[in-house]
Short mmCIF file of C-alpha atoms in Angstrom, two decimals:
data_model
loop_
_atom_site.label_atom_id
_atom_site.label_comp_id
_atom_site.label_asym_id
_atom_site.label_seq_id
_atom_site.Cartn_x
_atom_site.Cartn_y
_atom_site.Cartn_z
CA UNK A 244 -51.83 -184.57 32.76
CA UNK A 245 -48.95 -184.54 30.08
CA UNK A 246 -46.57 -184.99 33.46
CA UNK A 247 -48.77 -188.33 34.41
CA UNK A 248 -48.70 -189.08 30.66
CA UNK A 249 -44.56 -189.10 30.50
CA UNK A 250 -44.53 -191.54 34.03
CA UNK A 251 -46.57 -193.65 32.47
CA UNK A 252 -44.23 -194.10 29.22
CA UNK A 253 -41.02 -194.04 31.38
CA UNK A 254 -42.52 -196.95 33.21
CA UNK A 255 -44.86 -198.58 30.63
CA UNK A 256 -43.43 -198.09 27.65
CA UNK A 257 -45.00 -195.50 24.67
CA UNK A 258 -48.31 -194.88 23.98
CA UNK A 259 -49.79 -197.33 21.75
CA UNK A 260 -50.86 -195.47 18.17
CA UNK A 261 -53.94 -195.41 19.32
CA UNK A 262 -53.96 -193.50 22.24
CA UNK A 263 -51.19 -191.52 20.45
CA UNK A 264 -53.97 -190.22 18.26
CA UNK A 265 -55.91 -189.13 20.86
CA UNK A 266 -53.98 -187.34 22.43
CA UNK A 267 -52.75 -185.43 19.17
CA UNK A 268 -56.16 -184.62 18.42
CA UNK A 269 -57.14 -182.87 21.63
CA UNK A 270 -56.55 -179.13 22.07
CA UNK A 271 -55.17 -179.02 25.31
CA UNK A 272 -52.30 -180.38 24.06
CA UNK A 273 -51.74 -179.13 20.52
CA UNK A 274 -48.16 -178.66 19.86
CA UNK A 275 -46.64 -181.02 22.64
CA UNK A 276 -44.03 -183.57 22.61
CA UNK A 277 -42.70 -186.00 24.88
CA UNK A 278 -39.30 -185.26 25.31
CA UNK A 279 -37.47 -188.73 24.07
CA UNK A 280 -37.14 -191.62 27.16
CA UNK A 281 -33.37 -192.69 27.17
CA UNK A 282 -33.47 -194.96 30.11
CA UNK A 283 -37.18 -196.35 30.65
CA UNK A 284 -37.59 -197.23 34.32
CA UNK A 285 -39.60 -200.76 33.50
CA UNK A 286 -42.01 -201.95 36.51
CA UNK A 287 -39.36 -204.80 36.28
CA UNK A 288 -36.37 -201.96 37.14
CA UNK A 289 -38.60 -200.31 40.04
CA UNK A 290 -40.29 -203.59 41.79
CA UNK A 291 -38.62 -206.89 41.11
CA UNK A 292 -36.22 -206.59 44.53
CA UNK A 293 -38.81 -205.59 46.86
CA UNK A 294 -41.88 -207.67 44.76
CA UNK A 295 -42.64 -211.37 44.18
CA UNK A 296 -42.35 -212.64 40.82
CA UNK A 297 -46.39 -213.17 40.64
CA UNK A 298 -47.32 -210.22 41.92
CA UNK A 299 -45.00 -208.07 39.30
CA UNK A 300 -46.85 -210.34 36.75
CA UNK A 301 -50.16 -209.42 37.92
CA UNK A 302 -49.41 -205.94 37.96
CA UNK A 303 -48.24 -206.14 34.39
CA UNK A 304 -51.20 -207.85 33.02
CA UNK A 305 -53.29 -204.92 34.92
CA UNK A 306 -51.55 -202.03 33.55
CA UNK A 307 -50.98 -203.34 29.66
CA UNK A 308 -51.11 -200.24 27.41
CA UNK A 309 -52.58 -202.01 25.23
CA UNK A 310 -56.32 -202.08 26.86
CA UNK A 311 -57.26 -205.46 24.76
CA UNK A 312 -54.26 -207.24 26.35
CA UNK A 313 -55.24 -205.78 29.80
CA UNK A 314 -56.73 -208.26 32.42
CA UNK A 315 -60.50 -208.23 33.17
CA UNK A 316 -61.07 -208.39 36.75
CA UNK A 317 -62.44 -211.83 36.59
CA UNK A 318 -59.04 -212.57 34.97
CA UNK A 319 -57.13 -211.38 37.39
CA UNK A 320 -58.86 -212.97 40.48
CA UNK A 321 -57.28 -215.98 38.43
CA UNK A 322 -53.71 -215.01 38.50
CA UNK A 323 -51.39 -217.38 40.47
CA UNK A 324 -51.11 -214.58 42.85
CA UNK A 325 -54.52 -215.47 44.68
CA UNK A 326 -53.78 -219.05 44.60
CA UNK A 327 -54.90 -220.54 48.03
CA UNK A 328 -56.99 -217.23 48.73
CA UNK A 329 -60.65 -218.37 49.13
CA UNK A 330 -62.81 -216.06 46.70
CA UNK A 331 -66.62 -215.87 46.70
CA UNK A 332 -68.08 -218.35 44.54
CA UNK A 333 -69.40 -215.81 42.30
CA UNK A 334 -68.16 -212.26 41.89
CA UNK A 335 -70.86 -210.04 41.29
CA UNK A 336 -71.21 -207.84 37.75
#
């Protein structure tokens, strides 16, 4: 888990203070650190040669640390990525 954790800040950027706190307060992990990220590998570093422009977009907006700034499902279904993809009229709850 603390492994998954440190990907996720190399590529994502750190944990927001929230999450932060979380993870300080459970046991499991009482006493570790992540060991200081010199050279983040961004999403833009690992995808933007092999991945349209849109597409790295939508994957931002899905993956936000920040879980209030993530996209909703119905938000993404919006992103310029599906444009001229024919979606159900309504997506169901």
């Amino acid at each position: 888990e603390v492994d998954q954790l440190f990907v996720i800040q190399k590529v994502m950027g750190p944990l927001i203070p929230e999450h932060q706190e979380i993870f300080a307060r459970n046991p499991r992990f009482r006493g570790i650190q992540f060991p200081e990220i010199s050279q983040p590998e961004t999403l833009e570093k690992r995808y933007a040669r092999r991945t349209p422009k849109q597409q790295l977009q939508l994957m931002k907006g899905l993956l936000a640390m920040e879980p209030r700034k993530r996209l909703t499902a119905k938000d993404a279904t919006r992103a310029p990525w599906f444009d001229g993809i024919k979606l159900p009229r309504s997506i169901p709850a």
